[in-house]
PDB file of C-alpha atoms in Angstrom:
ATOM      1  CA  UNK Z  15     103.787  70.338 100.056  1.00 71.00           C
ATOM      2  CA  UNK Z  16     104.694  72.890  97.310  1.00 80.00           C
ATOM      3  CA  UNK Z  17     106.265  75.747  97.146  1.00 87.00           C
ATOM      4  CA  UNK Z  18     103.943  79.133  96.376  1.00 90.00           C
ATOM      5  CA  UNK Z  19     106.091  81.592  94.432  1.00 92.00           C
ATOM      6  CA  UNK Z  20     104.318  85.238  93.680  1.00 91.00           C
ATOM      7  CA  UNK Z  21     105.605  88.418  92.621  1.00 91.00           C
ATOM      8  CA  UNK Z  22     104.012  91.614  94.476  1.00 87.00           C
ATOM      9  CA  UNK Z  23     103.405  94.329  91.366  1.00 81.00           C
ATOM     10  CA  UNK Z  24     106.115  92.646  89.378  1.00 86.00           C
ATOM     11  CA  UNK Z  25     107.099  89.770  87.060  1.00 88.00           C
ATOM     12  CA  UNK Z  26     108.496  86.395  88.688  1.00 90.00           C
ATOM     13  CA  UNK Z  27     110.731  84.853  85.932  1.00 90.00           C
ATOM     14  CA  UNK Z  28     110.454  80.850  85.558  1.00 92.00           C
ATOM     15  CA  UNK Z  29     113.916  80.617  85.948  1.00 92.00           C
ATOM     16  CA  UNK Z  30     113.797  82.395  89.312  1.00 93.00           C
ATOM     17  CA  UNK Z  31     110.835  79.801  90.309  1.00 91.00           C
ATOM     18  CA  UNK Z  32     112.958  76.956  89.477  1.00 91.00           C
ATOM     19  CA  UNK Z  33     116.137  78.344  91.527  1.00 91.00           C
ATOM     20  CA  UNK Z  34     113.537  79.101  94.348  1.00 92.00           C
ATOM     21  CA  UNK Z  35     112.810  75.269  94.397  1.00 89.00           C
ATOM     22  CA  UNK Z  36     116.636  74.773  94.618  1.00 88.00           C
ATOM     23  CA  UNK Z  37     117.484  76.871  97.393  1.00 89.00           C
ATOM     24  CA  UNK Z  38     114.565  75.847  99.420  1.00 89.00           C
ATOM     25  CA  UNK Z  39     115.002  72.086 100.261  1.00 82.00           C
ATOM     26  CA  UNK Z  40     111.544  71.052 101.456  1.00 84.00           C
ATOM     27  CA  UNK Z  41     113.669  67.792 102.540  1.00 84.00           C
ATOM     28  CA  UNK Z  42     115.704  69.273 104.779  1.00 86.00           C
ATOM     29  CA  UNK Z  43     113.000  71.960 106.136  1.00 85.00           C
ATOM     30  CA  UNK Z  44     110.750  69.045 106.554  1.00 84.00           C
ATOM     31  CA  UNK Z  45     113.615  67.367 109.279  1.00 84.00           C
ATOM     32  CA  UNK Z  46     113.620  70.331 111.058  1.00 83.00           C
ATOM     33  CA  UNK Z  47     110.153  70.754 110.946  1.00 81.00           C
ATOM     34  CA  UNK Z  48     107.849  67.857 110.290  1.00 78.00           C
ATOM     35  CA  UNK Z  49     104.680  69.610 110.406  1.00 81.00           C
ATOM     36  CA  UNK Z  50     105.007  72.435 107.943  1.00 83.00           C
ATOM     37  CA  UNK Z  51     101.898  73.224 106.132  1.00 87.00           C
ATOM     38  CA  UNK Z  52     102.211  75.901 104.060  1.00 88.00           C
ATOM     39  CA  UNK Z  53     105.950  77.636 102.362  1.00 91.00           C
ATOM     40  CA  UNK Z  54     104.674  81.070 100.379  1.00 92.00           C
ATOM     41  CA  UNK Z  55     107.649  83.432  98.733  1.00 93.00           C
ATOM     42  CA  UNK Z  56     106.720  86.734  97.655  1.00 93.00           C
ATOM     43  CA  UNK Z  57     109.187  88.944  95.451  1.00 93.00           C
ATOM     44  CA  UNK Z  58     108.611  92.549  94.707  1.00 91.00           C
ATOM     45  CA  UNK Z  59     110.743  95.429  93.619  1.00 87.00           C
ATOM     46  CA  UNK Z  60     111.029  99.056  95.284  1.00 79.00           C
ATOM     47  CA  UNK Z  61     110.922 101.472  92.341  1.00 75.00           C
ATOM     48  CA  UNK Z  62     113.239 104.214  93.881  1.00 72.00           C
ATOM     49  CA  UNK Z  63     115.997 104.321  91.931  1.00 66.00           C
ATOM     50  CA  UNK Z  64     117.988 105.775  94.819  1.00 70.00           C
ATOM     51  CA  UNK Z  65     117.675 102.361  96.516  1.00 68.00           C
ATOM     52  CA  UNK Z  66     119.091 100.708  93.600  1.00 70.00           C
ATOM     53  CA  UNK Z  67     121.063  98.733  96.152  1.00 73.00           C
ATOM     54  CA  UNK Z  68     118.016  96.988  97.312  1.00 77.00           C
ATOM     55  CA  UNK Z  69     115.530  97.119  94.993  1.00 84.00           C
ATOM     56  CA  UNK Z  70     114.696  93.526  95.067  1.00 89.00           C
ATOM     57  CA  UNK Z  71     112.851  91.967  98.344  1.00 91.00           C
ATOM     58  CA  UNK Z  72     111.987  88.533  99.200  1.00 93.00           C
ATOM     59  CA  UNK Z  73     110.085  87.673 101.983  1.00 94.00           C
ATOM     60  CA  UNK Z  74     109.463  84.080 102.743  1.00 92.00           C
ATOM     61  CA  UNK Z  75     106.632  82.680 104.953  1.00 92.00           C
ATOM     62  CA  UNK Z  76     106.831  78.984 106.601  1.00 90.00           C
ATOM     63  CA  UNK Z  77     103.156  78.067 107.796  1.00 89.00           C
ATOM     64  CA  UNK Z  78     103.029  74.971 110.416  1.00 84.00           C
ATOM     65  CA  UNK Z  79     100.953  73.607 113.332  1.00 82.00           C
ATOM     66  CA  UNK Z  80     103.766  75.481 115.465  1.00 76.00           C
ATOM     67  CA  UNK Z  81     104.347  79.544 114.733  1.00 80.00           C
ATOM     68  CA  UNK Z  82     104.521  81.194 111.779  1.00 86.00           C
ATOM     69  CA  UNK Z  83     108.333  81.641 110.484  1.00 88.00           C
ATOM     70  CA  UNK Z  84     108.982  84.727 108.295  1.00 90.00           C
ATOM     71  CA  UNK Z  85     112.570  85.173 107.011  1.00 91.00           C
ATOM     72  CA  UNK Z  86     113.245  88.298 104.564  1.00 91.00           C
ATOM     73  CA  UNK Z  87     116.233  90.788 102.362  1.00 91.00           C
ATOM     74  CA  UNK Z  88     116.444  93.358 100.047  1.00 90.00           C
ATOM     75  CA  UNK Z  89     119.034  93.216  97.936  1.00 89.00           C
ATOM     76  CA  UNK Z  90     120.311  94.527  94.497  1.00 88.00           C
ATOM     77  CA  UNK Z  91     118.980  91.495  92.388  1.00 89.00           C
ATOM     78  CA  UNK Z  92     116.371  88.963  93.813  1.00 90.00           C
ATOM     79  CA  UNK Z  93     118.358  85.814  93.837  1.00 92.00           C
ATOM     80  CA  UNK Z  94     120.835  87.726  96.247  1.00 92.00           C
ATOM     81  CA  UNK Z  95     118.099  88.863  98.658  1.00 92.00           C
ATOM     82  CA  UNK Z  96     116.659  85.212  97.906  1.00 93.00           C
ATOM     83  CA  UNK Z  97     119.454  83.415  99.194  1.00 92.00           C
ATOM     84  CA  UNK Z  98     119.966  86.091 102.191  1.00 92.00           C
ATOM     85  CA  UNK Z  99     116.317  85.179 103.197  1.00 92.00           C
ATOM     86  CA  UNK Z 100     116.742  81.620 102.941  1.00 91.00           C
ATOM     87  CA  UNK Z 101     120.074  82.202 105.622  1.00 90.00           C
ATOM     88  CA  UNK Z 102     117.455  83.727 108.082  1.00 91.00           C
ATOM     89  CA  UNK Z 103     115.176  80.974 107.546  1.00 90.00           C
ATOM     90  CA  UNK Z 104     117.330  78.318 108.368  1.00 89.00           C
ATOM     91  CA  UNK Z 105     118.533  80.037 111.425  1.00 87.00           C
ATOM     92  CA  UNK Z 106     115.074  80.293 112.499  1.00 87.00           C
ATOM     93  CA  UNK Z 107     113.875  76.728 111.844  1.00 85.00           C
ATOM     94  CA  UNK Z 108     117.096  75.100 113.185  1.00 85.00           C
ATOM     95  CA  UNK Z 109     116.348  77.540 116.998  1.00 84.00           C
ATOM     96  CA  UNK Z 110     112.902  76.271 116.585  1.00 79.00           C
ATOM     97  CA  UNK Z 111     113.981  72.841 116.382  1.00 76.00           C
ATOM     98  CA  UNK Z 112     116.611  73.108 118.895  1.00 77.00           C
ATOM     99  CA  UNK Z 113     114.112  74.629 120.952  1.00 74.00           C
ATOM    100  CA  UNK Z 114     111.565  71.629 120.897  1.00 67.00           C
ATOM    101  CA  UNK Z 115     114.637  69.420 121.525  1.00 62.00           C
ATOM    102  CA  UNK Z 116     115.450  71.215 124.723  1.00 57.00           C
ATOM    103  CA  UNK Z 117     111.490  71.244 125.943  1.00 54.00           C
ATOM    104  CA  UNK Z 118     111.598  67.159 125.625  1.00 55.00           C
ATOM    105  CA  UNK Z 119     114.631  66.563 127.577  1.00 51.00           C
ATOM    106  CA  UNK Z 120     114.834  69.392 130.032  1.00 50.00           C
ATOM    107  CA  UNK Z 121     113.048  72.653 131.490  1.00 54.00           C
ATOM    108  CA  UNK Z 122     112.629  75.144 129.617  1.00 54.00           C
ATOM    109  CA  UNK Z 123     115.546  77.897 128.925  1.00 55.00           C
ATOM    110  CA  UNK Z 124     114.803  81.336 130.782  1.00 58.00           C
ATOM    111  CA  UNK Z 125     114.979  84.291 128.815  1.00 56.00           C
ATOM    112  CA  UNK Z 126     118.474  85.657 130.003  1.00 56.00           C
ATOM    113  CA  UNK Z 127     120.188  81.843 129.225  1.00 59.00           C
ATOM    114  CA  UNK Z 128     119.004  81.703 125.281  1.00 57.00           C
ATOM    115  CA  UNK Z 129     122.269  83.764 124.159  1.00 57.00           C
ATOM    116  CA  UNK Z 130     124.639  80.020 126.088  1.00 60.00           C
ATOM    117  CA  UNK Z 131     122.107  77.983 125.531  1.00 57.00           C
ATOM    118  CA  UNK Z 132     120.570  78.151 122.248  1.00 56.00           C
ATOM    119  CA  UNK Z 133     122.756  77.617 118.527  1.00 54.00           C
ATOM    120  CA  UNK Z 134     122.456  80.154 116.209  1.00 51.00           C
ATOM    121  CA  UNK Z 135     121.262  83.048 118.515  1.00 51.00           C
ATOM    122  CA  UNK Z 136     125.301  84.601 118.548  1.00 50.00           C
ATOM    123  CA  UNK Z 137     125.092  85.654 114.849  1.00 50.00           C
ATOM    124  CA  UNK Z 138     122.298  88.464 116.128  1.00 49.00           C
ATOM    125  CA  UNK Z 139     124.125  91.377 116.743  1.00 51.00           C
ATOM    126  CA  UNK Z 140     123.189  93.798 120.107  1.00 49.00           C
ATOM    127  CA  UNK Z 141     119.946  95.276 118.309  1.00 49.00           C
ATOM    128  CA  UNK Z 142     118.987  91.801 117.417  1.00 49.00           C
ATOM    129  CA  UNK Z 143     119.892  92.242 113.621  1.00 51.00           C
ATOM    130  CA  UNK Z 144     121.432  89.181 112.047  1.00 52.00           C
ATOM    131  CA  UNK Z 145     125.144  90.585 111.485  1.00 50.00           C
ATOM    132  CA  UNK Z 146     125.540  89.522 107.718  1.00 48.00           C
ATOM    133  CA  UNK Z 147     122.590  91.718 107.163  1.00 45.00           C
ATOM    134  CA  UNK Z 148     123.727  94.713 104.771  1.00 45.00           C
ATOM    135  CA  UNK Z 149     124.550  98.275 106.316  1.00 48.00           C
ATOM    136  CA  UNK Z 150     121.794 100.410 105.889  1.00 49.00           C
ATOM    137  CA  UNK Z 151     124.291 103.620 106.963  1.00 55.00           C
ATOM    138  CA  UNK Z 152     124.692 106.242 104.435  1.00 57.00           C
ATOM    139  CA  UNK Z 153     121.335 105.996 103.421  1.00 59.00           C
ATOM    140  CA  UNK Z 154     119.395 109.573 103.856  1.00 67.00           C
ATOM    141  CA  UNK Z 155     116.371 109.710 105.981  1.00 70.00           C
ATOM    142  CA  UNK Z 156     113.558 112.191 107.504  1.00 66.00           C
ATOM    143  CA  UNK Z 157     110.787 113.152 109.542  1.00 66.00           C
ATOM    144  CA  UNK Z 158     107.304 112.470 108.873  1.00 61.00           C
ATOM    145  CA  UNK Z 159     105.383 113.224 111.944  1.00 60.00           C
ATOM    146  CA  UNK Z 160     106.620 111.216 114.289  1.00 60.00           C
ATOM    147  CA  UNK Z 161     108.555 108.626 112.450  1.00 62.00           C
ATOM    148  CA  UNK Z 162     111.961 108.312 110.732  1.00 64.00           C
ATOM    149  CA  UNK Z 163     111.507 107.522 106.863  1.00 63.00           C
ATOM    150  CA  UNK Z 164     114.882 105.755 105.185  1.00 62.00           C
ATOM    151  CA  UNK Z 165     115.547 107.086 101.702  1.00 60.00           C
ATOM    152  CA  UNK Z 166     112.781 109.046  99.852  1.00 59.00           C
ATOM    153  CA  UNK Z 167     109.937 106.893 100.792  1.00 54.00           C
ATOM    154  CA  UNK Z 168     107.316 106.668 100.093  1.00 54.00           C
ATOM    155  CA  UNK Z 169     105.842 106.066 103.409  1.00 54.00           C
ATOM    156  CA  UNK Z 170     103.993 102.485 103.608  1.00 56.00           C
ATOM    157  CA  UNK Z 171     101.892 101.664 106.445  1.00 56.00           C
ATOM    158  CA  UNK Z 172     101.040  98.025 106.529  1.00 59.00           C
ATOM    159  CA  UNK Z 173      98.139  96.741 108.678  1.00 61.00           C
ATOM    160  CA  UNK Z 174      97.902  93.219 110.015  1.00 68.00           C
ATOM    161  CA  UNK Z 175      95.350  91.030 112.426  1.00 74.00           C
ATOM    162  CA  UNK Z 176      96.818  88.275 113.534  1.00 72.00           C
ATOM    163  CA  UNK Z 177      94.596  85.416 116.179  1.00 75.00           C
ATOM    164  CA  UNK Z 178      96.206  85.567 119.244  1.00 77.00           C
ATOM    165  CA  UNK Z 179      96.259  82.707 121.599  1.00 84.00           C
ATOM    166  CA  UNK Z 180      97.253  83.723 125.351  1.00 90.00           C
ATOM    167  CA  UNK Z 181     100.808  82.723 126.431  1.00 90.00           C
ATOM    168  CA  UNK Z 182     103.057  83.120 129.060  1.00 90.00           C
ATOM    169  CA  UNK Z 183     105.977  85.837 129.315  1.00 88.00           C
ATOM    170  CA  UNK Z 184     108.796  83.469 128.380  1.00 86.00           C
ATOM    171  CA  UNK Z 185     106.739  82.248 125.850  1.00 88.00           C
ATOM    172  CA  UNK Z 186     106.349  85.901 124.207  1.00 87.00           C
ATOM    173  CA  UNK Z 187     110.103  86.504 124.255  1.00 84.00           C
ATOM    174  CA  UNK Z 188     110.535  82.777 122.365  1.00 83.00           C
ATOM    175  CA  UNK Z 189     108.009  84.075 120.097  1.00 83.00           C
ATOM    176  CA  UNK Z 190     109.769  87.784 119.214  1.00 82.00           C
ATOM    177  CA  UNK Z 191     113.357  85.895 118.940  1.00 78.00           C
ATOM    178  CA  UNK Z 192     111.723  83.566 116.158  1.00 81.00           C
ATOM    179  CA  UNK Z 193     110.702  85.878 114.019  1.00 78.00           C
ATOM    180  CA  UNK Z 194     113.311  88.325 114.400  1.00 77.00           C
ATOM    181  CA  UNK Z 195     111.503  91.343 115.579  1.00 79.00           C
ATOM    182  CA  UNK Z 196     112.355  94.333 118.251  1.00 82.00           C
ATOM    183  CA  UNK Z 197     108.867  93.273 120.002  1.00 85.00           C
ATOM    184  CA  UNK Z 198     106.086  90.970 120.171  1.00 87.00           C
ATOM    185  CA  UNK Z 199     102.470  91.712 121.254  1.00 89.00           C
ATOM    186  CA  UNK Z 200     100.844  88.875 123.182  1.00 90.00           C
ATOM    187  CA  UNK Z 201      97.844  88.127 125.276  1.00 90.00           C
ATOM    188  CA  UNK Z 202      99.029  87.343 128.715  1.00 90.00           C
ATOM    189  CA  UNK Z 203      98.119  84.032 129.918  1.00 90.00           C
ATOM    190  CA  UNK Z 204      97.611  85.113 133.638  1.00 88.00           C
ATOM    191  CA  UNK Z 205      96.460  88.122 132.785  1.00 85.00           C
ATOM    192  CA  UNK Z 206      94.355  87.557 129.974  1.00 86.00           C
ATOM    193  CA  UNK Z 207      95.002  91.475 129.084  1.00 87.00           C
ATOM    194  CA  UNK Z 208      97.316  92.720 125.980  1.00 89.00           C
ATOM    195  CA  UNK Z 209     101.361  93.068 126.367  1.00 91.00           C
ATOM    196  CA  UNK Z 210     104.040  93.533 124.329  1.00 91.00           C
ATOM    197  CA  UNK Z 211     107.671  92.297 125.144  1.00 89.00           C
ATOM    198  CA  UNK Z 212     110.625  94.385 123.184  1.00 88.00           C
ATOM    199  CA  UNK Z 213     114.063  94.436 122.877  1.00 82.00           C
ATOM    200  CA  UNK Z 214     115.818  97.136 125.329  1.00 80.00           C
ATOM    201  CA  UNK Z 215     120.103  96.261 125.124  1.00 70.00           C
ATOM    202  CA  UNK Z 216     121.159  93.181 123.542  1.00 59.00           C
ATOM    203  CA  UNK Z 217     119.603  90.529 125.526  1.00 61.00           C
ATOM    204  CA  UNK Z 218     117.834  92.957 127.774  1.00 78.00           C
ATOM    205  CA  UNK Z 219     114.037  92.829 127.650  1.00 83.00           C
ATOM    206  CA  UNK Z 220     110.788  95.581 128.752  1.00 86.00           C
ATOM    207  CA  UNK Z 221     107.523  94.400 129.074  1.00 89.00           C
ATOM    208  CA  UNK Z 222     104.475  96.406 128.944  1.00 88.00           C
ATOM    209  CA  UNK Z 223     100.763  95.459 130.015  1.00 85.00           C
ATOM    210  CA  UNK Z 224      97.567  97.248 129.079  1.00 84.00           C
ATOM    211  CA  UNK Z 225      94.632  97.154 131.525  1.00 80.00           C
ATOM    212  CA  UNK Z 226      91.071  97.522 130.499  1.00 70.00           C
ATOM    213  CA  UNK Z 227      89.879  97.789 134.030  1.00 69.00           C
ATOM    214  CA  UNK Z 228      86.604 100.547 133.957  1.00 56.00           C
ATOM    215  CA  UNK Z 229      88.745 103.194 136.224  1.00 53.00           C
ATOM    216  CA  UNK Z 230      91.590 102.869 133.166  1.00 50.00           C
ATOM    217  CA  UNK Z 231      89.235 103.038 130.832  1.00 50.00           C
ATOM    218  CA  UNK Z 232      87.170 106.109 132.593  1.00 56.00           C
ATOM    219  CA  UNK Z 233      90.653 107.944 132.896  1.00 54.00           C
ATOM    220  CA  UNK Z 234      91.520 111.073 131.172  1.00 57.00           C
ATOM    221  CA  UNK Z 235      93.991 110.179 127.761  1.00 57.00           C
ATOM    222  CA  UNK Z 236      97.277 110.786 128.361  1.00 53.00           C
ATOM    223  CA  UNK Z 237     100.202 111.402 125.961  1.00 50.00           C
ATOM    224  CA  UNK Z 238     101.515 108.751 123.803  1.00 49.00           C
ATOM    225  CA  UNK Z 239     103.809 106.486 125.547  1.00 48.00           C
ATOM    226  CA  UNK Z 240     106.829 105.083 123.898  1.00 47.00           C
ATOM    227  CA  UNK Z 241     108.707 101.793 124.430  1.00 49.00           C
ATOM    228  CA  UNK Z 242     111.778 102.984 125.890  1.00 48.00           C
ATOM    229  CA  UNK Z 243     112.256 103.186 129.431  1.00 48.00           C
TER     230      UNK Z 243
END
């Protein structure tokens, strides 16, 4: 397996390439996960010279026959937000490992006993944010519409399908601590309908289901709903 390097509307140096190798182990990433397929890092660079503090992003994507793992940092220079991203990554593989380990020799861990039960999950601080990430306070932000911009923008709207294969509840919340996210859309196993699990206080979750019966469906819209509650 090799390692993908690509910069996103910028230049990746050789030497950066080379240090990427370095930092990333495939060795030790292929112990903790033997059936990686796939290990893409993409670099780019945030022209606003007002975010001069973390200008440089690298956002690293581990592809297996078990979920997708996506570490990522900003950071003044890339080989800082490099090695922050690597950090994440690690975390993430080891609770994925640890997590296999656990399903072989015991039932699985409920929800409210990952924070005892699983290594690693302790250096997430109460909104789920790995604490070594950098302080974003000081930094200005506004209103467009409806959402909060940091800094002067500009706004970027990214759009992703992803194939979703139905899972259980438990399974959902596994899923959204993996990657790191506030929330996690799934397709309910029982259900077979859309949900989304998200983060509520610390280690507090919400889950919300969307029905496509006909008498939802023939119901007048309502307001946008929000995920609080």
């Amino acid at each position: 397996m090799d390692i993908v390097v690509k910069g996103r509307k910028t230049e990746v140096p050789e030497r950066f390439r080379k240090h990427v190798a370095e930092k990333l182990n495939l060795e030790k990433i292929q112990k903790l996960d033997g059936k990686v397929i796939s290990l893409d890092v993409e670099v780019s660079k945030e022209p606003n010279p007002r975010q001069s503090d973390r200008c440089d992003r690298v956002e690293i994507t581990l592809r297996s026959r078990g979920p997708v793992i996506r570490a990522e940092a900003s950071a003044s220079d890339p080989y800082a937000a490099l090695d922050i991203a690597a950090e994440k990554l690690d975390a993430r593989l080891r609770k994925q490992h640890d997590k296999r380990v656990v399903r072989r020799g015991a039932r699985r861990i409920p929800a409210a006993e990952v924070p005892d039960r699983v290594p690693g999950v302790a250096t997430l601080n109460g909104t789920g944010v790995p604490v070594h990430d950098e302080d974003t306070e000081g930094v200005p932000t506004k209103k467009i519409g409806s959402l909060e911009v940091k800094g002067e923008g500009p706004l970027v709207v990214r759009e992703k399908t992803h194939v979703a294969a139905p899972m259980s509840l438990d399974q959902a919340l596994y899923e959204m601590e993996l990657v790191g996210h506030d929330f996690y859309l799934f397709v309910d196993s029982e259900t077979k309908e859309p949900s989304v699990v998200y983060r509520r206080h610390a280690y507090d979750y919400g889950v919300i289901h969307l029905s496509t019966e006909a008498m939802v469906a023939e119901a007048p819209p309502a307001a946008g709903g929000t995920l609080g509650g």
